Coordinates of C-alpha atoms in Angstrom, one line a residue:
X36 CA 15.8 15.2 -11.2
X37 CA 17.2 18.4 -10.2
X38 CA 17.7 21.8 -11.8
X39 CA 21.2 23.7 -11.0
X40 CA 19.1 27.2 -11.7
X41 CA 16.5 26.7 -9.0
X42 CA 19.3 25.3 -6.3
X43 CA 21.6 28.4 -6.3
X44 CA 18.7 30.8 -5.4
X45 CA 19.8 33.9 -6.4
X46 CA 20.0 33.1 -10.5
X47 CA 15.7 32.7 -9.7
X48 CA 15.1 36.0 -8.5
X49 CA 15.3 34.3 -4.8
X50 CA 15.1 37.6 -2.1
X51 CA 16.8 35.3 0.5
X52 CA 20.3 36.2 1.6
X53 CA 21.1 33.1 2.9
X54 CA 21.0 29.5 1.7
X55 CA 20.5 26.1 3.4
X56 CA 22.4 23.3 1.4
X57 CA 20.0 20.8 2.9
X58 CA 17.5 22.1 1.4
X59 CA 16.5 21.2 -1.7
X60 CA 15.2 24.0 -4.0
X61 CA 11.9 22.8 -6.2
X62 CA 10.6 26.7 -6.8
X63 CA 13.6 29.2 -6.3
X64 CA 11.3 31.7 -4.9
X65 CA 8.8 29.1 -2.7
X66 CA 7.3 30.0 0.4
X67 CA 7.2 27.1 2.1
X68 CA 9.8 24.2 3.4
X69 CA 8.2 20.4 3.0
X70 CA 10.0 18.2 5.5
X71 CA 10.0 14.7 5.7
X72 CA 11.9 11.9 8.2
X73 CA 12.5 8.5 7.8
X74 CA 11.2 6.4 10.3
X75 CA 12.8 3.7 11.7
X76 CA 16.2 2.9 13.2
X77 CA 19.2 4.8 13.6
X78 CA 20.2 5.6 10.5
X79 CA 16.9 7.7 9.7
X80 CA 17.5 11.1 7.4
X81 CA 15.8 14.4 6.9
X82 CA 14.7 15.5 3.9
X83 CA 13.9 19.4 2.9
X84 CA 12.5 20.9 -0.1
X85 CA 11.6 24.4 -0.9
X86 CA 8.4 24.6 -2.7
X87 CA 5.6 26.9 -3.5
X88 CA 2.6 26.9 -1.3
X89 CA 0.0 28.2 -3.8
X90 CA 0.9 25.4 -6.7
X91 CA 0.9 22.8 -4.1
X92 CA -2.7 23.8 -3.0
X93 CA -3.8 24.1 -6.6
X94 CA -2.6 21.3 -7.8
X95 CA -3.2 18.5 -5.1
X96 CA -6.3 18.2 -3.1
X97 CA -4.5 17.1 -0.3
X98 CA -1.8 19.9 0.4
X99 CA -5.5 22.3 -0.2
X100 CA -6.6 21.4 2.9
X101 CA -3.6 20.3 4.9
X102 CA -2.5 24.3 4.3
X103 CA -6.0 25.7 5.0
X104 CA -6.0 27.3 8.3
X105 CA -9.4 26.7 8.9
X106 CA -9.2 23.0 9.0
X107 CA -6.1 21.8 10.3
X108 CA -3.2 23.0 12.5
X109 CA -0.7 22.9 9.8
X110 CA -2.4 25.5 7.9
X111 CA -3.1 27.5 11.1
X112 CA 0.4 27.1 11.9
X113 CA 1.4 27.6 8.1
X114 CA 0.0 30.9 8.3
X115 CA 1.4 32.5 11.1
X116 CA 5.0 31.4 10.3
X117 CA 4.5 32.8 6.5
X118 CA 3.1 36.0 8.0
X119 CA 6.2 36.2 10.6
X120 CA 8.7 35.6 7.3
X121 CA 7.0 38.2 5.7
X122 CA 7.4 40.6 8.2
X123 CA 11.4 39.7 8.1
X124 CA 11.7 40.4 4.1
X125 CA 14.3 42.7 3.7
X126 CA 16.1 42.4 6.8
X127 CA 19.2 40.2 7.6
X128 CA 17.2 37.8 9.3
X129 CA 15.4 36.2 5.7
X130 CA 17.1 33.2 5.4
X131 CA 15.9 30.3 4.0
X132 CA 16.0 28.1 7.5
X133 CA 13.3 31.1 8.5
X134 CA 10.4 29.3 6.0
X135 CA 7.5 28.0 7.3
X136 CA 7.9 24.6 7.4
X137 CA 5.4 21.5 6.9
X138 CA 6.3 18.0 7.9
X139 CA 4.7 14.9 5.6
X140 CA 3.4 11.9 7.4
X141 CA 5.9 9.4 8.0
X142 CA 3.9 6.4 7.7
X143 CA 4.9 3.0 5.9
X144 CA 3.7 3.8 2.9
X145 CA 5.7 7.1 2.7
X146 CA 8.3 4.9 3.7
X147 CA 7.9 2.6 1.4
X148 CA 7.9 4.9 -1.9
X149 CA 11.2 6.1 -0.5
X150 CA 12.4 10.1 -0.9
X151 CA 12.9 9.8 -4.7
X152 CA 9.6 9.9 -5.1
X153 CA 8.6 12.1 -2.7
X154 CA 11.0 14.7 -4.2
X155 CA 9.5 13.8 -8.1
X156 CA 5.8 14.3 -6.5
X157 CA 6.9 17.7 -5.2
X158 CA 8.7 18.4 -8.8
X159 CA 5.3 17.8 -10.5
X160 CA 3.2 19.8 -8.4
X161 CA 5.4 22.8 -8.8
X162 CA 6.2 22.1 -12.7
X163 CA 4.3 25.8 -14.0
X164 CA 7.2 27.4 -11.8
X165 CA 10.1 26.8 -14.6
X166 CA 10.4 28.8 -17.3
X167 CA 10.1 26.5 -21.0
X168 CA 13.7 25.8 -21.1
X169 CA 13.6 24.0 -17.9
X170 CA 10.0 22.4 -18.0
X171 CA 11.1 21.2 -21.4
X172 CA 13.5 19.3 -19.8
X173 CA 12.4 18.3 -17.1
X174 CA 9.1 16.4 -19.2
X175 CA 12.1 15.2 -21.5
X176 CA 13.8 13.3 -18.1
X177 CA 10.4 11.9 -17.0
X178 CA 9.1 10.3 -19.9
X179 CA 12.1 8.0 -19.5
X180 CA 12.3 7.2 -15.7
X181 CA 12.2 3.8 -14.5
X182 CA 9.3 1.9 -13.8
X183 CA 9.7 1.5 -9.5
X184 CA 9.7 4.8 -9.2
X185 CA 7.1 5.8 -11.0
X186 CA 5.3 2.9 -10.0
X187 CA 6.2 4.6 -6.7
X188 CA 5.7 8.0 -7.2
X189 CA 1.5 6.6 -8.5
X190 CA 1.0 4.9 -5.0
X191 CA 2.2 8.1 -3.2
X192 CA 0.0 10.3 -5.3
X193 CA -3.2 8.3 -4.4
X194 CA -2.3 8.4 -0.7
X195 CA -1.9 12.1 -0.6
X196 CA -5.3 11.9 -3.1
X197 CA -3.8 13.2 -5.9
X198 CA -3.9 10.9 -8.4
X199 CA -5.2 13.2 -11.5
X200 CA -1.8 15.8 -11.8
X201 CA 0.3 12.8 -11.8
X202 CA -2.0 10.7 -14.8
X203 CA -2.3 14.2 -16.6
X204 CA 1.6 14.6 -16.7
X205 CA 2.6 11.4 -17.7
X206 CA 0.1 10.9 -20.5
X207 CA 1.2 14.6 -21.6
X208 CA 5.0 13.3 -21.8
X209 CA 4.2 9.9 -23.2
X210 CA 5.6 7.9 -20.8
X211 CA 7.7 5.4 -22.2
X212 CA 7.8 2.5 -19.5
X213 CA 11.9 3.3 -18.9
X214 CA 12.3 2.1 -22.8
X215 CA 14.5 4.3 -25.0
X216 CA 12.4 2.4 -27.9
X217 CA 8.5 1.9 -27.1
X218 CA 8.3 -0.5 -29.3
X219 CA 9.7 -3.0 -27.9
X220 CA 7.2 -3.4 -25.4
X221 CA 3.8 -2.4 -28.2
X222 CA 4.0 -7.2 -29.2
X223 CA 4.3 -9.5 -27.0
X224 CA 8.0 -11.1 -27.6
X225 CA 10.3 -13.6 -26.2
X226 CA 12.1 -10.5 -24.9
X227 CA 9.2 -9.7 -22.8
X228 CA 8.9 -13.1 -20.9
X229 CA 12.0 -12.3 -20.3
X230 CA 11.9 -9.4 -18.2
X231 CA 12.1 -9.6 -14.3
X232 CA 8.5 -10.2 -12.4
X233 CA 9.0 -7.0 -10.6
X234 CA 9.6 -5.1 -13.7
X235 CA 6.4 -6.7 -15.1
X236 CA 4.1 -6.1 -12.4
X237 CA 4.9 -2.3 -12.1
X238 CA 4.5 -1.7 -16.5
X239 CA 1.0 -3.2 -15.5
X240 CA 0.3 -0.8 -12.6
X241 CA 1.5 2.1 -14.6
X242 CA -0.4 1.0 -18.2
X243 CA -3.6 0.4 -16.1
X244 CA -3.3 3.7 -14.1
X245 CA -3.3 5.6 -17.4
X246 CA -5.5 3.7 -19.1
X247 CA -3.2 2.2 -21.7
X248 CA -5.2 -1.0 -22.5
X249 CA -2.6 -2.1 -25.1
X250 CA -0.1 -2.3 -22.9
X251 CA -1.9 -3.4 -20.2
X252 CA -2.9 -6.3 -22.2
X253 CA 0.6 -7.4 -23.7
X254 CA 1.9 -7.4 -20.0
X255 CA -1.2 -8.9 -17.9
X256 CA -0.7 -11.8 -20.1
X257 CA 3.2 -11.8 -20.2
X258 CA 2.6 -12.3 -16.1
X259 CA -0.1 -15.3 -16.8
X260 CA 2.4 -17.0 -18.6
X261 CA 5.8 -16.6 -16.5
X262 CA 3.5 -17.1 -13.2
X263 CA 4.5 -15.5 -10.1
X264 CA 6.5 -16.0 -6.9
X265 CA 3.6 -14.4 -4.9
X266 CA 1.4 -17.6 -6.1
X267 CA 3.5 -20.7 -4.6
X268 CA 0.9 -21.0 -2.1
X269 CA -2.5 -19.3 -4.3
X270 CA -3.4 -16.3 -3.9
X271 CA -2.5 -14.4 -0.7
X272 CA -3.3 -10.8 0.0
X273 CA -0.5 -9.4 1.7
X274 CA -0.5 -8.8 5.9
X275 CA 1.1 -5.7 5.5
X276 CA 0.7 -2.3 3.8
X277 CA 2.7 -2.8 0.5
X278 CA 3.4 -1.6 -3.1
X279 CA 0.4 -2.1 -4.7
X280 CA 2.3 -3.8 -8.2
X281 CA 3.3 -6.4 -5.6
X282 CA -0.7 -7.4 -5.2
X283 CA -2.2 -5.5 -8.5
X284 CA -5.2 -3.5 -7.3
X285 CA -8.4 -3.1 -8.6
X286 CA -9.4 -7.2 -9.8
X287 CA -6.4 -7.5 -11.4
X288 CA -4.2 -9.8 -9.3
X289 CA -7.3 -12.2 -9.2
X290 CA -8.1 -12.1 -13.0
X291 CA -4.2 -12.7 -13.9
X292 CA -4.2 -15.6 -11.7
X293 CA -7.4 -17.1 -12.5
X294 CA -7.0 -16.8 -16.3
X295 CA -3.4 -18.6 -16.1
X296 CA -5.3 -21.3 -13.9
X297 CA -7.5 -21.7 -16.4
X298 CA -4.9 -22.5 -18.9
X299 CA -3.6 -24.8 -16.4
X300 CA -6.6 -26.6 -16.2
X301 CA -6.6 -27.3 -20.1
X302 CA -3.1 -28.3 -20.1
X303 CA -4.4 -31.0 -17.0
X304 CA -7.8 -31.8 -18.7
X305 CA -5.3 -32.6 -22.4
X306 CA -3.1 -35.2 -20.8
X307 CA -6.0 -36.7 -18.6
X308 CA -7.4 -37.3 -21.8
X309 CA -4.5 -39.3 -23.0
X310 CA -4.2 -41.2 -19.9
X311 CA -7.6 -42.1 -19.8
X312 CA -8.1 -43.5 -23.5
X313 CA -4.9 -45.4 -23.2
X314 CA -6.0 -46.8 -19.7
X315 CA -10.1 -47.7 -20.7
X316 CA -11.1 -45.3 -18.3
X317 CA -13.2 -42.9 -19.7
X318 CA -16.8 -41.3 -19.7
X319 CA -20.0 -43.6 -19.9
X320 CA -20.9 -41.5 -22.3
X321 CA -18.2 -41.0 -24.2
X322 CA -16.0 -37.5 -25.4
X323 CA -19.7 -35.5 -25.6
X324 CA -21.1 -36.6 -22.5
X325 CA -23.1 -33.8 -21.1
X326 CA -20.5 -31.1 -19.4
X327 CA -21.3 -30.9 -16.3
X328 CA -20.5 -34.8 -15.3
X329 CA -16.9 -33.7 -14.4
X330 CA -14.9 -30.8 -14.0
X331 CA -11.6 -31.0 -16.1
X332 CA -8.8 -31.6 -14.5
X333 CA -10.1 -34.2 -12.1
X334 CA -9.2 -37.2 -13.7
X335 CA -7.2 -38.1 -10.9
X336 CA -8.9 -38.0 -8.1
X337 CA -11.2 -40.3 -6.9
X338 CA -14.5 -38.1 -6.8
X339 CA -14.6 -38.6 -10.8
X340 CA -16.9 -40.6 -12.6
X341 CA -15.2 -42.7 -14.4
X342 CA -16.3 -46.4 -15.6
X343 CA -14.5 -49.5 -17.1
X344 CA -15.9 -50.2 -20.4
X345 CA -15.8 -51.8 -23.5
X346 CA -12.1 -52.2 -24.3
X347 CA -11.5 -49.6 -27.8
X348 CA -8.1 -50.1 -28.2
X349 CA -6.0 -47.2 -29.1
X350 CA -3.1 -49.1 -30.8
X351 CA -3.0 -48.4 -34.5
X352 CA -1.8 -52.0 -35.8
X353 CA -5.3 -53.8 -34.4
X354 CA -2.4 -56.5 -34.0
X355 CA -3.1 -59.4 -31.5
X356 CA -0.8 -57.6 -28.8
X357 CA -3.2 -54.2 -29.5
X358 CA -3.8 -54.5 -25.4
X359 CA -0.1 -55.1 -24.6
X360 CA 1.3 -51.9 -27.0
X361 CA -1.5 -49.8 -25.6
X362 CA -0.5 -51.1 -21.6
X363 CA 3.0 -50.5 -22.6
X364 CA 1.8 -46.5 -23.9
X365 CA 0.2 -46.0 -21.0
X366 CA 3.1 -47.0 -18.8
X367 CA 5.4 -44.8 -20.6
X368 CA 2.9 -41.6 -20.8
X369 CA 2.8 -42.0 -16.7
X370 CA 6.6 -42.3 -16.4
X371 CA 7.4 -39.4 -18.7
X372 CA 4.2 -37.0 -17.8
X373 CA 5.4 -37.3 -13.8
X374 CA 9.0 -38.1 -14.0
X375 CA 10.4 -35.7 -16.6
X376 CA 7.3 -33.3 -17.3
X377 CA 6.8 -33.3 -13.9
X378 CA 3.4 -32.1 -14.7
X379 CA 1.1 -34.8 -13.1
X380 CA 1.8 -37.0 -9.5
X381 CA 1.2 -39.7 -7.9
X382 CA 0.0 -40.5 -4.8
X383 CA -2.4 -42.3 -2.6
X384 CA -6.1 -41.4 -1.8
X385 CA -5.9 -43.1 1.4
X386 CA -3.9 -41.3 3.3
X387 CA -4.3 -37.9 4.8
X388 CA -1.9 -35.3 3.5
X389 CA -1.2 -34.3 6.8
X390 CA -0.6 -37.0 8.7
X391 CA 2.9 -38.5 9.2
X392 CA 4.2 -41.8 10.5
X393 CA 7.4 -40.7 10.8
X394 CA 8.6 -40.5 14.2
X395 CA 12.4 -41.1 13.4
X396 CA 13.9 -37.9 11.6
X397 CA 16.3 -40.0 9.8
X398 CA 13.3 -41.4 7.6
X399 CA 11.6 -40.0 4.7
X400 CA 7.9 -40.6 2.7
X401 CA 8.3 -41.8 -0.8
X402 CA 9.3 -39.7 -3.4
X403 CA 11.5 -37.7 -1.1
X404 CA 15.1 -36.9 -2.0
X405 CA 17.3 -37.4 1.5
X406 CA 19.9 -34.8 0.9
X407 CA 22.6 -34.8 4.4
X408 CA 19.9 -34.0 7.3
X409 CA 17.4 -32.8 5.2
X410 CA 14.3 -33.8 3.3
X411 CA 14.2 -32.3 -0.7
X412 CA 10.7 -32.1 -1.8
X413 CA 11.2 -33.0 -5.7
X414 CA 10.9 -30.2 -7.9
X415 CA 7.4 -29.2 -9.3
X416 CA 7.3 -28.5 -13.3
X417 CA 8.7 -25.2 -14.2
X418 CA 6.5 -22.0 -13.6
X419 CA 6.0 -20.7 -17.0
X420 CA 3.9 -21.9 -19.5
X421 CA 5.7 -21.4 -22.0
X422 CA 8.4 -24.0 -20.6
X423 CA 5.7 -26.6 -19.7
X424 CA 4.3 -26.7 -23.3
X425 CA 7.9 -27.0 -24.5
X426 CA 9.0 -30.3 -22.1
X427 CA 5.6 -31.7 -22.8
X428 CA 6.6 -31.4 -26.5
X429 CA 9.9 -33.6 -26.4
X430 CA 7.7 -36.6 -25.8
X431 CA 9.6 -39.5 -27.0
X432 CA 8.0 -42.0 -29.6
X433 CA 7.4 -44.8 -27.4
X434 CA 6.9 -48.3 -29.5
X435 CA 6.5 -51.8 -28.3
X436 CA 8.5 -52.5 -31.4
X437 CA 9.0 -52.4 -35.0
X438 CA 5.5 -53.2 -35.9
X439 CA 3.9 -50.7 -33.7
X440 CA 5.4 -47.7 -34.5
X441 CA 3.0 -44.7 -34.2
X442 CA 1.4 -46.5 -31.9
X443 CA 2.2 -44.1 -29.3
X444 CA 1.2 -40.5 -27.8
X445 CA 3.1 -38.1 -29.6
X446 CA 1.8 -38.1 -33.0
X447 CA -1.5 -37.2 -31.0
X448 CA -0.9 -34.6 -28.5
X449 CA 1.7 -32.4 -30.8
X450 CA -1.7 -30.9 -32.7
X451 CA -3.5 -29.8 -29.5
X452 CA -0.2 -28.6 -27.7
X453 CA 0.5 -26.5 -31.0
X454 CA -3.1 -25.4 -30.8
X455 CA -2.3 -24.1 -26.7
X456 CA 1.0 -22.8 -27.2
X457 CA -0.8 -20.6 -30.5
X458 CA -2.5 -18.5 -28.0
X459 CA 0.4 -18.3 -25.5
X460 CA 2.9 -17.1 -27.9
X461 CA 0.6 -14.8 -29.9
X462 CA 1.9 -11.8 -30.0
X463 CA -0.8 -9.6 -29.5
X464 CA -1.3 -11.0 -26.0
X465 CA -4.4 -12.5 -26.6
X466 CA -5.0 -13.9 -22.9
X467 CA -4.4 -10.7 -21.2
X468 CA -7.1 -8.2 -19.9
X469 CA -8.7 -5.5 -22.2
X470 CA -9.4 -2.6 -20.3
X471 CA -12.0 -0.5 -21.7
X472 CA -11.3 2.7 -24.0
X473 CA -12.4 6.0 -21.8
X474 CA -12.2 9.2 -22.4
X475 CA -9.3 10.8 -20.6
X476 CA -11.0 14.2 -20.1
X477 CA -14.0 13.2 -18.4
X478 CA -13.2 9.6 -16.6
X479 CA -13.2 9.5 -13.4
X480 CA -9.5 9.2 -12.0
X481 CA -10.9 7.4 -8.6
X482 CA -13.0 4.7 -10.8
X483 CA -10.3 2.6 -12.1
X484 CA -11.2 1.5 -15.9
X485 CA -13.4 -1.8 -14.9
X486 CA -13.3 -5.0 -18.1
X487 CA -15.3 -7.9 -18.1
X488 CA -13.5 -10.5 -16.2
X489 CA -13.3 -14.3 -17.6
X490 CA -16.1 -16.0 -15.0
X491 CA -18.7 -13.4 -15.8
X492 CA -18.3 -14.7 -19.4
X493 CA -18.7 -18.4 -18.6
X494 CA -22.5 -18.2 -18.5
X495 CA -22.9 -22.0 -20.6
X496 CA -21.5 -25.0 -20.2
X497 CA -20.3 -25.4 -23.1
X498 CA -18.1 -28.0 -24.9
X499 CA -15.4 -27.2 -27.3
X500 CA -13.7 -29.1 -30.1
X501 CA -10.4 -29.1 -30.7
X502 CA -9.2 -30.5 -34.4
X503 CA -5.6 -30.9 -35.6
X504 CA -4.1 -27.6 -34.2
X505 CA -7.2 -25.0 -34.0
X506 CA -10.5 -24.9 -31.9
X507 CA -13.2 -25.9 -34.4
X508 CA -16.4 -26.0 -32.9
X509 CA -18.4 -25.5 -29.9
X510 CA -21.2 -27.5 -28.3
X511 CA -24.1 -25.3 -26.3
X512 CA -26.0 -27.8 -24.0
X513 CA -29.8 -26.4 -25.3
X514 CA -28.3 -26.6 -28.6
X515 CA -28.6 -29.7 -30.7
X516 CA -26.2 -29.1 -33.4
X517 CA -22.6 -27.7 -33.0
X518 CA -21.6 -23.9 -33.7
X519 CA -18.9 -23.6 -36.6
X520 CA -16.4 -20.9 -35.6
X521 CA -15.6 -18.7 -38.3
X522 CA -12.2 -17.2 -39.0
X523 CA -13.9 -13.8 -38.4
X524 CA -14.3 -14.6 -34.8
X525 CA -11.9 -12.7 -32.1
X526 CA -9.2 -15.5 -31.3
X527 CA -9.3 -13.3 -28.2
X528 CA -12.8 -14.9 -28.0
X529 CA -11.9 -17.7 -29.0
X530 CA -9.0 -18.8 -26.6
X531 CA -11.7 -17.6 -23.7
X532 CA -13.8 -20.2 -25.0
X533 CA -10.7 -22.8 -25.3
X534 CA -9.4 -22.3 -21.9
X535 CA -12.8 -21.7 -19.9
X536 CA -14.7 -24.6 -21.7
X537 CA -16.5 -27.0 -19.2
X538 CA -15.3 -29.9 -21.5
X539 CA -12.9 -30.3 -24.8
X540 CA -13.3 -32.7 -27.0
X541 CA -9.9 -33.5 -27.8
X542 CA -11.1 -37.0 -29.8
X543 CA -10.7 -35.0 -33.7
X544 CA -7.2 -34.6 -33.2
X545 CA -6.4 -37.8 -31.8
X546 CA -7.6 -40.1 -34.5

């Protein structure tokens, strides 16, 4: 983002007779020379940019006291070389190579945010040295810059402390998120789940830095529902200093992850459900057994409390084979929910997962794939939600024959799924985080906007119900009767309640 005006010197009133051509001019008539080195390996660079000393100071706490000559030797050493190129103003010896010079840290993160946005930071703090016809332009270039580096240019702004200039200008401009059309990024879309991860993360640094909660929302829950490479193994800060979009600061990363576990965990608890009914194993108490019996999701491990009663058979003939159609369901739910779904496994509770009796390389555990001299892990379901819904969706009609058809799973799990995949695809972004509205003038830059996160919420155990394709009901344990949910309540509110619930009653849309 350069300006032909303020390179050539002379055309900005410049007094210097000579010009360095590796030195970028920022202010034409600057007193001072910012320097910074790659550092690293052999093929390191210099960078040089002529810039005003007195905007610098003004406009970014940092620079204030790095050029104060009372506080550190920079300044002290600032200040004799600007009083040395003072005293050479006129003479043939004011060249531009003559400027005092300052040299920026060259840390990782400097390193890191690269010289493009080292160069924009620079830009910004000097902005009030163009005239209108150049600041016009220069506001016009930045509202549409890509998302790294601005991303970028916000993490090297906070390291040299400051973060307000940076807010202030981009709010000013209306930055746009690198659209040419805003819009496309003000609904959630199919366009949107779309976009690269990266790309994702950094619109979610950038909204959140300025405080753009609608934004912020539509993209925090675009990320729940792709998922994230960074997640394979849970959540992992990372060793070294980094971008902060790769580990979203301030709660974020956490809250993202453990809202889309949470939908997870529904998804697990729905088909658990389904193999449970179908097998006889269920609750002693039945589908409003008090809440805290079981977590959801842990149908299939052995720490769950489930009992062998009273046979209720689930085939809808009550034909003299009822036990051999609903045998035969449950088979088939098994084979499709861990075969094709690949969205439940199986495996044994008496082994440990870490132990191996495999001595020979040339053997494999069951389930493996040998491919040549390797072992192939089989494939996990896909990582976005979106997808899982969808495979989960092409469940076959299963029947044991003619006479039981509908007999089966799919008629019964299409309703809740539908009621799931509502709140996913919404396009309001109803799963993401709403940051709270603050007042731009007098918010505290340093306090990043704080919400409400999901757990803090989840102060009763309480028991939702789930009929045909919308949550109906929900159960509090020191109350009786259930609460009726009115279609004046947030669905916002509502999906928290769905996907946070300590138990769903899934039995009203499964009759």
């Amino acid at each position: 983002m350069g300006h032909d005006k303020n390179e050539q010197g002379n055309e900005t009133g410049s007094s210097m007779e000579e010009t360095d051509p590796s030195i970028k001019v920022i202010t034409g008539e600057g007193d001072l020379i910012i320097e910074y080195s790659s550092a690293g390996d052999s093929t390191s660079t210099t960078r040089r940019w002529q810039v005003a000393s007195e905007l610098l100071s003004s406009n970014s706490p940092y620079f204030h006291a790095l050029l104060d000559p009372t506080k550190f030797s920079e300044g002290r050493q600032f200040s004799a070389q600007k009083q040395a190129w003072n005293e050479s103003q006129g003479s043939h010896l004011a060249s531009q190579h003559l400027l005092p010079t300052v040299k920026l840290p060259s840390g990782i993160l400097t390193s890191t945010c690269e010289e493009d946005s080292i160069e924009l930071f620079l830009q910004i703090l000097c902005l009030k040295s163009l005239n209108e016809e150049e600041s016009a332009s220069f506001e016009h270039e930045l509202k549409f810059l890509s998302t790294s580096l601005v991303a970028r240019l916000i993490d090297l702004a906070d390291s040299f402390n400051s973060p307000r200039i940076i807010q202030d200008i981009l709010r000013k401009v209306g930055y746009s998120y690198g659209k040419t059309k805003p819009s496309l990024i003000a609904k959630l879309s199919a366009s949107t789940l779309q976009m690269k991860e990266d790309r994702i993360r950094q619109i979610i640094l950038i909204s959140a830095y300025l405080n753009d909660s609608r934004v912020t929302k539509i993209m925090t829950h675009a990320l729940l529902v792709i998922g994230s490479r960074f997640w394979i193994n849970g959540l992992e800060y990372p060793e070294e200093e980094t971008l902060r979009w790769r580990y979203l600061p301030n709660g974020l990363e956490e809250e993202i992850y453990y809202r889309r576990q949470s939908v997870m965990n529904t998804i697990t608890d729905l088909q658990a459900y389904f193999l449970r009914v179908y097998g006889c194993l269920e609750d002693p108490d039945g589908a409003k057994a008090a809440p805290n019996t079981r977590k959801p999701g842990a149908a299939f491990t052995t720490s769950a409390p489930l009992t062998v009663h009273l046979r209720q058979f689930q085939c809808r003939g009550g034909l003299n084979n009822a036990s051999q159609c609903d045998l035969f369901q449950l088979g088939q739910m098994t084979r499709f929910f861990s075969l094709r779904a690949k969205t439940i496994f199986l495996g044994s509770t008496l082994i440990d997962p870490d132990f191996s009796a495999n001595t020979n390389e040339d053997s494999h555990s069951v389930g493996e794939e040998k491919i040549g001299h390797s072992v192939k892990t089989p494939a996990g379901p896909p990582s976005d939600i979106t997808a899982i819904i969808a495979s989960l969706k092409q469940y076959p009609d299963y029947p044991i024959d003619e006479a039981h058809s509908g007999c089966g799973v799919r008629r019964r799990i299409m309703a809740p799924l539908e009621c799931i995949e509502k709140f996913i695809w919404d396009d309001r972004g109803l799963l993401g985080i709403i940051l709270p509205i603050l007042d731009p003038l007098v918010s505290d830059i340093s306090q990043l906007a704080k919400w409400t996160p999901w757990a803090d919420l989840v102060n009763k155990k309480q028991t939702v119900e789930v009929s045909f394709a919308r949550v109906t009901a929900v159960y509090y344990p020191l109350a009786p009767q259930k609460n009726q949910l009115s279609r004046s309540t947030p669905q916002e509110e509502v999906g928290r309640l769905l996907f946070t619930a300590a138990k769903r009653d899934w039995t009203a849309t499964s009759g």
